[in-house]
mmCIF file with all atom_site columns, C-alpha atoms in Angstrom:
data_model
loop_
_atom_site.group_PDB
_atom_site.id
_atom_site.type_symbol
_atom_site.label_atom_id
_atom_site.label_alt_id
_atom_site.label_comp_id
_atom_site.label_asym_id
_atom_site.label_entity_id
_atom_site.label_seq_id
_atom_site.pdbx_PDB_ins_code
_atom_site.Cartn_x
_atom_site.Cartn_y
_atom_site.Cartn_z
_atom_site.occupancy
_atom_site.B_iso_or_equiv
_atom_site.pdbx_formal_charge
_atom_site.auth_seq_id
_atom_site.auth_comp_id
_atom_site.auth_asym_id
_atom_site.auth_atom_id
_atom_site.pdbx_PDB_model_num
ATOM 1   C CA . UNK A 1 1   ? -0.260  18.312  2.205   1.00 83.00 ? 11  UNK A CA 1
ATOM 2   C CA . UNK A 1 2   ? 3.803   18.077  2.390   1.00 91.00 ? 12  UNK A CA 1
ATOM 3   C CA . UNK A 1 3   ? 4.720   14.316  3.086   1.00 96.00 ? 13  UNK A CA 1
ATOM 4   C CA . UNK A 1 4   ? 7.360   13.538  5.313   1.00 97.00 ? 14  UNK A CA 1
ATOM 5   C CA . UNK A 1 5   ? 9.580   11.145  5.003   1.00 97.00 ? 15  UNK A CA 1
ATOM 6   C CA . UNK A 1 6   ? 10.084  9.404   8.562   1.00 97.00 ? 16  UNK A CA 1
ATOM 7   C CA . UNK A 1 7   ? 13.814  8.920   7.617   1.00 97.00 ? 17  UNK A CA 1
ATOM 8   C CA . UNK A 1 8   ? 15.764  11.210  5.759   1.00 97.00 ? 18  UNK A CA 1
ATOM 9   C CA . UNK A 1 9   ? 17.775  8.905   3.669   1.00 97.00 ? 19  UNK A CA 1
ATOM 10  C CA . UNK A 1 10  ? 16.077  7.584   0.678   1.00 97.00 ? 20  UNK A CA 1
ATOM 11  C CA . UNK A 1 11  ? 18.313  4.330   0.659   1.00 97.00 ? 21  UNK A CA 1
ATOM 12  C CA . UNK A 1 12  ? 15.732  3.476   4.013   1.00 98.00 ? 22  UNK A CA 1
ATOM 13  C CA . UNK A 1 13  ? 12.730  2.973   1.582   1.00 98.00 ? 23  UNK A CA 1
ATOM 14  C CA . UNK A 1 14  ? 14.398  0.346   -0.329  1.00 98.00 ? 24  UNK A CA 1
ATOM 15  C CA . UNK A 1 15  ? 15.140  -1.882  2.120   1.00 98.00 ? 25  UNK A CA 1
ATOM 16  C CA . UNK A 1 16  ? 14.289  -5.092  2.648   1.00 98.00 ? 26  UNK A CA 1
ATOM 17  C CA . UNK A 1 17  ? 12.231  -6.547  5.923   1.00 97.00 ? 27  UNK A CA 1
ATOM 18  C CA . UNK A 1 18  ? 9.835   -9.064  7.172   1.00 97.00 ? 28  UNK A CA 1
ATOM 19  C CA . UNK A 1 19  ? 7.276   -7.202  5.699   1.00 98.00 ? 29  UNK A CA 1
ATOM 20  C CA . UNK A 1 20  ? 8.470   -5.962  2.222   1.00 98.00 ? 30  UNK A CA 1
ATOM 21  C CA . UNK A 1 21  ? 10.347  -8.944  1.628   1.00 98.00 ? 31  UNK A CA 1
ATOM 22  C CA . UNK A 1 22  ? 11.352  -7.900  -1.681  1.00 98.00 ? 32  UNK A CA 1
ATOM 23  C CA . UNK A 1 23  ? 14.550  -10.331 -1.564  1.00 98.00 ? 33  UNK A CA 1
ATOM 24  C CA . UNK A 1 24  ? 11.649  -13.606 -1.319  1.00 98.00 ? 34  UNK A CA 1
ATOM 25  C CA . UNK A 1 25  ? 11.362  -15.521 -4.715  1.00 98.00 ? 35  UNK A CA 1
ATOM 26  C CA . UNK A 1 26  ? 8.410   -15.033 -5.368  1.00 98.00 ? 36  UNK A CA 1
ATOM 27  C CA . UNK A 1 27  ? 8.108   -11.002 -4.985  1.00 98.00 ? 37  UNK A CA 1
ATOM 28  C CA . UNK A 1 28  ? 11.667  -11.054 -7.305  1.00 98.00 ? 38  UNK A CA 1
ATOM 29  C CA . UNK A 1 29  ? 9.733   -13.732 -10.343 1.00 98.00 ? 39  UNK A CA 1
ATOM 30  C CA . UNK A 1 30  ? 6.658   -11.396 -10.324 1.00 98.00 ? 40  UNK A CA 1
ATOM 31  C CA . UNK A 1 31  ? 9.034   -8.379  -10.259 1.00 98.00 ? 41  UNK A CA 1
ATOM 32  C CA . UNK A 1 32  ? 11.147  -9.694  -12.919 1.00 98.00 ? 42  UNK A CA 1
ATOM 33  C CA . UNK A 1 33  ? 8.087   -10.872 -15.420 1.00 98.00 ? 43  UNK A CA 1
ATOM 34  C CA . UNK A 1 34  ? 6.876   -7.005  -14.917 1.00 98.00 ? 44  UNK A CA 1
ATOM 35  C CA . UNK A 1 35  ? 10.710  -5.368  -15.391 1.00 97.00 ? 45  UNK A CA 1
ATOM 36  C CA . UNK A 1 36  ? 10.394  -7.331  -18.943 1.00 97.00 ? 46  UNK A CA 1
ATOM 37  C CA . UNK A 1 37  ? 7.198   -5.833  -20.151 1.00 95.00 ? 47  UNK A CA 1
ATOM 38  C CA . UNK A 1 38  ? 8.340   -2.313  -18.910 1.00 96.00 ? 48  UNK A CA 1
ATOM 39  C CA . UNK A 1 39  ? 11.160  -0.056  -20.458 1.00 96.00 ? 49  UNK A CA 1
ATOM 40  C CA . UNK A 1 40  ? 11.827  2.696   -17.721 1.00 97.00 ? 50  UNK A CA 1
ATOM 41  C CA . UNK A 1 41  ? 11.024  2.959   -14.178 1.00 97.00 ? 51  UNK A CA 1
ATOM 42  C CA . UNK A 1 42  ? 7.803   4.386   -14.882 1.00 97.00 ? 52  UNK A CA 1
ATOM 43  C CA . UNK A 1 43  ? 6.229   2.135   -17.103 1.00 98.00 ? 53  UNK A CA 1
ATOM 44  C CA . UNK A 1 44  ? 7.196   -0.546  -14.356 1.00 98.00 ? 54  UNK A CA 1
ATOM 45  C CA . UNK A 1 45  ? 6.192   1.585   -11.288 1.00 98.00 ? 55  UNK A CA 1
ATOM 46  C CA . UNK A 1 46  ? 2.554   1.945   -13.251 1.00 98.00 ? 56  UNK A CA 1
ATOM 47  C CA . UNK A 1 47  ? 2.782   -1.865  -13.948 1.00 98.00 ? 57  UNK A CA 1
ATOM 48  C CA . UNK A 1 48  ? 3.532   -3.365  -10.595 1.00 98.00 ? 58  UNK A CA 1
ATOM 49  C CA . UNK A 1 49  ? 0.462   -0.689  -9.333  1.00 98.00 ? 59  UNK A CA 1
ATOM 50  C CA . UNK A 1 50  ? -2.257  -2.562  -11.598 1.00 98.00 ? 60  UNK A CA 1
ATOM 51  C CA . UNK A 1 51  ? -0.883  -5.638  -10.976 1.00 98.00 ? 61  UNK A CA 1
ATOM 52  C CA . UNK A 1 52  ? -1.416  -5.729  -7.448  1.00 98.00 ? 62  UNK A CA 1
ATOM 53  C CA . UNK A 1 53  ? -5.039  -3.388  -7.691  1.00 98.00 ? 63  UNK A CA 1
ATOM 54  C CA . UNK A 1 54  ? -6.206  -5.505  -10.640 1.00 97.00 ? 64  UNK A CA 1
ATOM 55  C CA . UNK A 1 55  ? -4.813  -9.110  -9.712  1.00 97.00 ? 65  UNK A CA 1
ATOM 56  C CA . UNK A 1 56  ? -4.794  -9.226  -5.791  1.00 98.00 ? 66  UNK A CA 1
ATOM 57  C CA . UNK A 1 57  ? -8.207  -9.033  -4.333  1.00 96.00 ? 67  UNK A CA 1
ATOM 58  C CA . UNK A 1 58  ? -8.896  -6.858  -1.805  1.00 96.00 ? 68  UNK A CA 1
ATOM 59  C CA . UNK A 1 59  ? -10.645 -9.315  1.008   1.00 95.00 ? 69  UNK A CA 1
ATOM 60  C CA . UNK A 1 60  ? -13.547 -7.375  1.916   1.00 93.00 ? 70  UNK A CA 1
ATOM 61  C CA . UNK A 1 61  ? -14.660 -7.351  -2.039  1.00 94.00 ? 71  UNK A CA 1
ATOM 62  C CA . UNK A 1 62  ? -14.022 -11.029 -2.206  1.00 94.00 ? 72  UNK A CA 1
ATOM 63  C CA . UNK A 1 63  ? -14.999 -12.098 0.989   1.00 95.00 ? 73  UNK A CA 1
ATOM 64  C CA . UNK A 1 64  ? -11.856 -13.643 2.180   1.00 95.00 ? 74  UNK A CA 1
ATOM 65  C CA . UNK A 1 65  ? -11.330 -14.015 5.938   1.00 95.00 ? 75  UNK A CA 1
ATOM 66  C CA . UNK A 1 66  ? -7.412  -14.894 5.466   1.00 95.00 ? 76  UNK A CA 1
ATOM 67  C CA . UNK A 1 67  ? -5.315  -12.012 6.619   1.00 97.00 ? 77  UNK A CA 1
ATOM 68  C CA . UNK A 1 68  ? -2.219  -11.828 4.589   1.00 97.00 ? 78  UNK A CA 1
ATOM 69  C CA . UNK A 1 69  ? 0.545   -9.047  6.120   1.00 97.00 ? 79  UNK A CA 1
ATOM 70  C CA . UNK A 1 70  ? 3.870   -10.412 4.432   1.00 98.00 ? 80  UNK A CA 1
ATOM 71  C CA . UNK A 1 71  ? 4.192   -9.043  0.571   1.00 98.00 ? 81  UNK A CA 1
ATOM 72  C CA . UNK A 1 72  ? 5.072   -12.584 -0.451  1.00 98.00 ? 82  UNK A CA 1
ATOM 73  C CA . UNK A 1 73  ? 2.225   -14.070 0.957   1.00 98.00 ? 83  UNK A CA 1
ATOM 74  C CA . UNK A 1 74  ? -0.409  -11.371 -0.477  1.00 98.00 ? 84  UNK A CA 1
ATOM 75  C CA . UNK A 1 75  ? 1.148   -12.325 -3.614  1.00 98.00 ? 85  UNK A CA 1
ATOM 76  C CA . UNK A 1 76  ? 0.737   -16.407 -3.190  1.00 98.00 ? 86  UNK A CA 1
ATOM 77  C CA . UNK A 1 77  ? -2.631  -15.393 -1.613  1.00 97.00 ? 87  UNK A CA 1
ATOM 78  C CA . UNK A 1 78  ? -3.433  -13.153 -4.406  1.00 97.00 ? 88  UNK A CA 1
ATOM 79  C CA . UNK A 1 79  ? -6.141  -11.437 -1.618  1.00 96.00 ? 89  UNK A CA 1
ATOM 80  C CA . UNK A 1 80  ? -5.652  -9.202  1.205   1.00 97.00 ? 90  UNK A CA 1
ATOM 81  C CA . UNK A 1 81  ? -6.480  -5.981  2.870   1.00 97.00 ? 91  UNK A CA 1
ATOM 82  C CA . UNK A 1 82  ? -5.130  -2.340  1.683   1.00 97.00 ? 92  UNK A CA 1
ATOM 83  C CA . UNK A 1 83  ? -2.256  -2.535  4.064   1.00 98.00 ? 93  UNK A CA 1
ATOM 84  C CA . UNK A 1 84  ? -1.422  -6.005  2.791   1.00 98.00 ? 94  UNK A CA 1
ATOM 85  C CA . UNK A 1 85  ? -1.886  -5.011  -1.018  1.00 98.00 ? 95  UNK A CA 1
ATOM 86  C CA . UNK A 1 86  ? 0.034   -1.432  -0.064  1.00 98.00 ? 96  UNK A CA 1
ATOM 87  C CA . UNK A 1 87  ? 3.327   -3.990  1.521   1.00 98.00 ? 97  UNK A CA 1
ATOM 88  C CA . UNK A 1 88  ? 3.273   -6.288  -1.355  1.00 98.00 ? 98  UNK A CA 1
ATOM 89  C CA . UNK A 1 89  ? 3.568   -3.280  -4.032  1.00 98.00 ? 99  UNK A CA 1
ATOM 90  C CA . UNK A 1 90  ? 5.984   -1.747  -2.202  1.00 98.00 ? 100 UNK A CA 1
ATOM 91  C CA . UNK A 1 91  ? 7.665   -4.917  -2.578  1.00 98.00 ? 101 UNK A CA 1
ATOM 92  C CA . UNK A 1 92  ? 7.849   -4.855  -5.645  1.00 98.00 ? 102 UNK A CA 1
ATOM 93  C CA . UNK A 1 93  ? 8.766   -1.102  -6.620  1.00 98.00 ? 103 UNK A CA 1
ATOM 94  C CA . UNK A 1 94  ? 11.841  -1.771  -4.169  1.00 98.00 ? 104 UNK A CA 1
ATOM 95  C CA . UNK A 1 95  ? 12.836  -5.209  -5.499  1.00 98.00 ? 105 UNK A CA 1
ATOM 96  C CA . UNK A 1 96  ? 13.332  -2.894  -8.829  1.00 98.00 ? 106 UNK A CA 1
ATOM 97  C CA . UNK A 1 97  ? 15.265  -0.310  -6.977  1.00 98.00 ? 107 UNK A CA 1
ATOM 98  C CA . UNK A 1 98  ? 12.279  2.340   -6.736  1.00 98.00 ? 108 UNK A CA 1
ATOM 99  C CA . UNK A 1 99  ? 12.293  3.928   -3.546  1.00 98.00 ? 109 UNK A CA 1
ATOM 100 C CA . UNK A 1 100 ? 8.160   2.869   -2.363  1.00 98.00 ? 110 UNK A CA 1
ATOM 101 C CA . UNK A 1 101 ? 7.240   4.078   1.484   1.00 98.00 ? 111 UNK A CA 1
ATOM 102 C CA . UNK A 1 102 ? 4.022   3.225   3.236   1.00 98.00 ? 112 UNK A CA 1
ATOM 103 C CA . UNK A 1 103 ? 1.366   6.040   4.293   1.00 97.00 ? 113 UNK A CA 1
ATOM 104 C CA . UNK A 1 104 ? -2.120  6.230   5.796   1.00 97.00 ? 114 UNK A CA 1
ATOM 105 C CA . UNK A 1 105 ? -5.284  7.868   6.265   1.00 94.00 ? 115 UNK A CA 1
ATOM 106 C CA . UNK A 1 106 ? -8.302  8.016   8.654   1.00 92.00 ? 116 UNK A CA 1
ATOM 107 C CA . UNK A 1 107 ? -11.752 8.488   8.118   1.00 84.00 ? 117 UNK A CA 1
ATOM 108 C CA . UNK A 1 108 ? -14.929 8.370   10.324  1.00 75.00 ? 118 UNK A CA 1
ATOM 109 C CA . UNK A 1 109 ? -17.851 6.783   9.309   1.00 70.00 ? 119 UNK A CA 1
ATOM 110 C CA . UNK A 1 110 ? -21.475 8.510   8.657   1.00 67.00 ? 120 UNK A CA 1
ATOM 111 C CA . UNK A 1 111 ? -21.814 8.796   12.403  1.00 70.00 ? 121 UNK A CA 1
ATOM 112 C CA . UNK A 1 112 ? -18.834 10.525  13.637  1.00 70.00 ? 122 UNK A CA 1
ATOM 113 C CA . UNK A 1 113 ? -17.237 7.288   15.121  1.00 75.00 ? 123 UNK A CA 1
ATOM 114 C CA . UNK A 1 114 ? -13.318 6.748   14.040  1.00 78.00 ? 124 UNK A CA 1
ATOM 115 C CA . UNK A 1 115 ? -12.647 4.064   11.269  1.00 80.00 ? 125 UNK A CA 1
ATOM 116 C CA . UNK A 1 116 ? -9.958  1.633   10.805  1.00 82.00 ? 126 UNK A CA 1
ATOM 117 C CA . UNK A 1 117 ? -6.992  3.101   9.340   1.00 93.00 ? 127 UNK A CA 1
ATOM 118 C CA . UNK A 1 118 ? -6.363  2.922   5.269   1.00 95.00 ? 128 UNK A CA 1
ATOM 119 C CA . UNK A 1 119 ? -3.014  2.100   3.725   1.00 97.00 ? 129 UNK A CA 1
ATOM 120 C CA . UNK A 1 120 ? -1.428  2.841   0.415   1.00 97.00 ? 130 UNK A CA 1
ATOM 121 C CA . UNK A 1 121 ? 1.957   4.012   -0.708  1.00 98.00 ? 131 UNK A CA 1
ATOM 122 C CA . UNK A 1 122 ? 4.067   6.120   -2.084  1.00 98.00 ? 132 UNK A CA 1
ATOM 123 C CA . UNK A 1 123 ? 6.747   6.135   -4.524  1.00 98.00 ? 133 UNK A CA 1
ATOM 124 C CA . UNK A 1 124 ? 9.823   8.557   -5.907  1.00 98.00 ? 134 UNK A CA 1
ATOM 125 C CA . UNK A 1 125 ? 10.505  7.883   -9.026  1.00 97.00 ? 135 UNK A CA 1
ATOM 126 C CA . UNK A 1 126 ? 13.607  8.491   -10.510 1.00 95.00 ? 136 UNK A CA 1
ATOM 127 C CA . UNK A 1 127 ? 14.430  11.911  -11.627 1.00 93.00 ? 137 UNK A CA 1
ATOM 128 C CA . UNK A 1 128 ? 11.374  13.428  -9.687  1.00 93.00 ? 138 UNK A CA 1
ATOM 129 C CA . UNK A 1 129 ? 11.968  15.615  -6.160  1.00 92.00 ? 139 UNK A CA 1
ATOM 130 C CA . UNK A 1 130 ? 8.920   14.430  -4.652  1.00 95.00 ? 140 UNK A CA 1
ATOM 131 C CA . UNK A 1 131 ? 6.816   11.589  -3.579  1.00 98.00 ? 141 UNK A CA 1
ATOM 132 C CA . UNK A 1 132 ? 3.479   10.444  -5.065  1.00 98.00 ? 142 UNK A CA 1
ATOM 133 C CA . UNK A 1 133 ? 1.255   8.922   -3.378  1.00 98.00 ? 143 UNK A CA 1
ATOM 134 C CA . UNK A 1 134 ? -0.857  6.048   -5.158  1.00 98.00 ? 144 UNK A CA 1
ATOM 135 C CA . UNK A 1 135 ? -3.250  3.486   -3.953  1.00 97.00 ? 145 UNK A CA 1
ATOM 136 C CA . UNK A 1 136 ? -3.678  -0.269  -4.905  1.00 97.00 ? 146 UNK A CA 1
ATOM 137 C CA . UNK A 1 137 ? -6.512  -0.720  -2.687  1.00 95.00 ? 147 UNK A CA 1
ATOM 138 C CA . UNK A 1 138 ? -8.754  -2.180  -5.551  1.00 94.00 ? 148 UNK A CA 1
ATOM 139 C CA . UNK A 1 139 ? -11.752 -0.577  -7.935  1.00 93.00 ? 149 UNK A CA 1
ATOM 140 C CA . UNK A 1 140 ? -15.000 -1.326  -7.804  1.00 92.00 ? 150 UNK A CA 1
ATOM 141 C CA . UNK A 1 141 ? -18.362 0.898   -8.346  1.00 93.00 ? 151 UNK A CA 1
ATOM 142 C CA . UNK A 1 142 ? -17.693 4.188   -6.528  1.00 91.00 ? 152 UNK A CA 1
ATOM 143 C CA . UNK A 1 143 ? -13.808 3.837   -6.572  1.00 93.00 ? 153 UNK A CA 1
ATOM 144 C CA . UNK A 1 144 ? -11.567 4.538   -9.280  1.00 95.00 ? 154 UNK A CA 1
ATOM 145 C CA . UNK A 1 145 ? -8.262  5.019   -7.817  1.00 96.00 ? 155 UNK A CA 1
ATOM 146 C CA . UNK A 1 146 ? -5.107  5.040   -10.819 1.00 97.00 ? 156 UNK A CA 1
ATOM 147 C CA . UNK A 1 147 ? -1.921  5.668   -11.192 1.00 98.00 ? 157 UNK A CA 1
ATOM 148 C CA . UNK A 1 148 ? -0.879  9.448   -11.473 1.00 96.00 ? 158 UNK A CA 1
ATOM 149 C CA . UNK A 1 149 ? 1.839   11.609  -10.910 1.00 95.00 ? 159 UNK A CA 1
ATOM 150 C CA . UNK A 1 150 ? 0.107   14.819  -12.212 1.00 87.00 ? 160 UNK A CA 1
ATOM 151 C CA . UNK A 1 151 ? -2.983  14.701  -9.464  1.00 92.00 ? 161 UNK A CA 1
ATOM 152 C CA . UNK A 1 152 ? -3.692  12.265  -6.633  1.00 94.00 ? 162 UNK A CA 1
ATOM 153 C CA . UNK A 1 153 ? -6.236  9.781   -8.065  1.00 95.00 ? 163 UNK A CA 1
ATOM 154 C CA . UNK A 1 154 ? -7.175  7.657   -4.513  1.00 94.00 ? 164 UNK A CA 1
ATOM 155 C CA . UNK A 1 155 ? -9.463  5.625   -3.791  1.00 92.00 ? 165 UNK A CA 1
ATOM 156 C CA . UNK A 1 156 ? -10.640 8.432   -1.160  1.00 84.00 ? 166 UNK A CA 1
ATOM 157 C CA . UNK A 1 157 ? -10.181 11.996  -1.223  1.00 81.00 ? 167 UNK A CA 1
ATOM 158 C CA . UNK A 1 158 ? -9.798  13.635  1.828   1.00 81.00 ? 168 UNK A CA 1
ATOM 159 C CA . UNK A 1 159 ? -11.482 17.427  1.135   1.00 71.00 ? 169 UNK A CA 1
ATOM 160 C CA . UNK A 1 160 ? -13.291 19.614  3.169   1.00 68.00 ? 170 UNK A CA 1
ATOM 161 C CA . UNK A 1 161 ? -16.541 17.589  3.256   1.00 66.00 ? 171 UNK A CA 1
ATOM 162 C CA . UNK A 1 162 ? -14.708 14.402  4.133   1.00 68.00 ? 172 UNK A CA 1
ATOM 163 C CA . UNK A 1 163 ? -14.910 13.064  7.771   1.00 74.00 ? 173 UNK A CA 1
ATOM 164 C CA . UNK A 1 164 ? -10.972 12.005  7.321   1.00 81.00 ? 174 UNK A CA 1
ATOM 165 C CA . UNK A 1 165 ? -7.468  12.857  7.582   1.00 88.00 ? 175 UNK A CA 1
ATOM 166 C CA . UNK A 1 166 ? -4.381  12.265  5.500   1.00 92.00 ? 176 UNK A CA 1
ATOM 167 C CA . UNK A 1 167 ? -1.440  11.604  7.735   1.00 95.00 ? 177 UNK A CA 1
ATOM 168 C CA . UNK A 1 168 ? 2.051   13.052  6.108   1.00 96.00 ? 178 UNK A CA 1
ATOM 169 C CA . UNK A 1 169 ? 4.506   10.805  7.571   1.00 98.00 ? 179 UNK A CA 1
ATOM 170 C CA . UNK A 1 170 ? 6.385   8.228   4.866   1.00 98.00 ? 180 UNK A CA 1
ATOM 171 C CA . UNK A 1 171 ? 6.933   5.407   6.650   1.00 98.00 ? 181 UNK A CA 1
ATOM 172 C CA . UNK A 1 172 ? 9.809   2.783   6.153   1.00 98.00 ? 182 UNK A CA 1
ATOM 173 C CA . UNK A 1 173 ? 8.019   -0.076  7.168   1.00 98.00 ? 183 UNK A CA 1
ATOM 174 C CA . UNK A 1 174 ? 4.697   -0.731  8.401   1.00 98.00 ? 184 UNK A CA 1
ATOM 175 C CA . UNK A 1 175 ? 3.445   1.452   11.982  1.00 97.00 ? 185 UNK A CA 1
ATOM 176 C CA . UNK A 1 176 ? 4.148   -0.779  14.839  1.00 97.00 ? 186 UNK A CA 1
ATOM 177 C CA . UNK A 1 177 ? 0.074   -0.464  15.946  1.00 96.00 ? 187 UNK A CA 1
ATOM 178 C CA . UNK A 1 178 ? -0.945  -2.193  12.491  1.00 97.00 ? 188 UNK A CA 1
ATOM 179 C CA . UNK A 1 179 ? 1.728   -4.462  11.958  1.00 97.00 ? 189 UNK A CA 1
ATOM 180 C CA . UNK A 1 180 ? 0.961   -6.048  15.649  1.00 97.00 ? 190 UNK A CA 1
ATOM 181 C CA . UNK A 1 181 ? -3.043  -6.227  14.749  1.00 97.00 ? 191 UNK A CA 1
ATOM 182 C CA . UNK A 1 182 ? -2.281  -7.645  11.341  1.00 97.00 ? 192 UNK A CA 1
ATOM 183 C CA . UNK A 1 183 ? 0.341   -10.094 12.617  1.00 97.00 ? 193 UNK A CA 1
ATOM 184 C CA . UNK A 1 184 ? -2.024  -11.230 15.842  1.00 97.00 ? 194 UNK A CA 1
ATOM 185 C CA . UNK A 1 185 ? -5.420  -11.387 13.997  1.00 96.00 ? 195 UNK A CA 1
ATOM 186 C CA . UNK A 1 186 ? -6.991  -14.874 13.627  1.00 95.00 ? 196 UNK A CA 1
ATOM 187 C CA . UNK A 1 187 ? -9.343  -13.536 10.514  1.00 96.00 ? 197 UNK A CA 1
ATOM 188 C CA . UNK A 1 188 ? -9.912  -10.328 8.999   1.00 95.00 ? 198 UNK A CA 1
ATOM 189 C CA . UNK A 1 189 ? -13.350 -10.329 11.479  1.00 94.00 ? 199 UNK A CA 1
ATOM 190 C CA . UNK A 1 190 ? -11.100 -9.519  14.626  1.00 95.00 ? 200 UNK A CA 1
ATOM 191 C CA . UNK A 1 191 ? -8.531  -7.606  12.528  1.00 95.00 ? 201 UNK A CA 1
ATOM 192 C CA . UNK A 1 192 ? -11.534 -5.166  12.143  1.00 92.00 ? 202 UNK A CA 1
ATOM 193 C CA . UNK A 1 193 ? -11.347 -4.647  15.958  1.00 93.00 ? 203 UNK A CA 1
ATOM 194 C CA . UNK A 1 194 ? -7.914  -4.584  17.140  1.00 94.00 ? 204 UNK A CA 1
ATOM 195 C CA . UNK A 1 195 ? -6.750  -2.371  13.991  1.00 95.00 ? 205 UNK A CA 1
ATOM 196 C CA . UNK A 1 196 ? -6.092  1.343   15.183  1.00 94.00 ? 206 UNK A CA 1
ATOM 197 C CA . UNK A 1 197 ? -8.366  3.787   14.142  1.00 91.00 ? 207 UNK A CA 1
ATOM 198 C CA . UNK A 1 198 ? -6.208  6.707   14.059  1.00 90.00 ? 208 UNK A CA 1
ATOM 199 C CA . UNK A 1 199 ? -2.139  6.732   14.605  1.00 89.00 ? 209 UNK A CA 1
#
């Protein structure tokens, strides 16, 4: 699949917003107690990516209702959803001056019926001419999703014998359709219904 980035400068996918607000305090402490246990941009870009899969719980595993949508308050929350742990690593990968984008999939479930979207990211590290896509969703039995620049190692594949889709657009900030749902849900129970299932 060829990503596309949804705006052709690369300066767009380090800004700062509402959302990946990378300029907050706390998102620039965590970044800056990563940056000095990293040398390069990779060791950091691999860093911040197990920090927030291995340290920030995704809520379904823990059981957290709280919906966290702002990267600084995933971080203080250390729990959220894959679109909340996706914004808060962006977050970070920009507050070091790595370009990070946001991306989705959709899947069905075992009966045909559409799914809530999935979020992860993407990042271009310096001196490649491509984005890679990663996801911090979170491991647990049955998902191994890691770091890699070689081959995609998600949480889900999306084959031929997948009821999914990848969707190719690299977005600068969040899609409008799961920002509103994340922003307007009282608990991650109605979040569940009012986040799209396919963009």
């Amino acid at each position: 699949m060829e990503l596309t980035q949804q705006v052709p400068e690369l300066s767009a996918y380090l800004a700062a917003d509402e959302t990946i607000d990378h300029r907050h305090p706390l998102v620039r402490e965590t970044a800056n107690r990563l940056r000095a246990e990293t040398i390069d941009a990779y060791s950091y870009a691999v860093a911040a990516y197990e920090y927030v899969r291995d340290t920030i719980e995704h809520s379904v595993d823990s059981g957290d209702l709280r919906v966290t949508w702002r990267a600084s308050d995933v971080l203080a929350a250390r729990n959220g959803i894959c679109h909340s742990k996706s914004h808060a690593l962006a977050a970070l990968l920009r507050a070091a001056g790595i370009p990070a984008a946001l991306c989705y999939q959709g899947f069905a479930d075992d009966d045909g019926n559409p799914g809530v979207l999935h979020g992860l990211i993407a990042v271009r590290l310096p001196g490649r001419d491509r984005w890679d896509r990663q996801d911090p969703r979170g491991n647990k039995p049955g998902i191994d999703a890691q770091f890699s620049l070689d081959e995609e190692r998600l949480a889900w594949a999306i084959g031929p014998q997948s009821n999914g889709m990848d969707y190719p657009v690299l977005y600068v900030a969040p899609h409008p359709a799961v920002l509103r749902a994340m922003q307007s849900a009282e608990d991650r129970t109605q979040l569940w219904r009012t986040l799209p299932t396919a963009l």
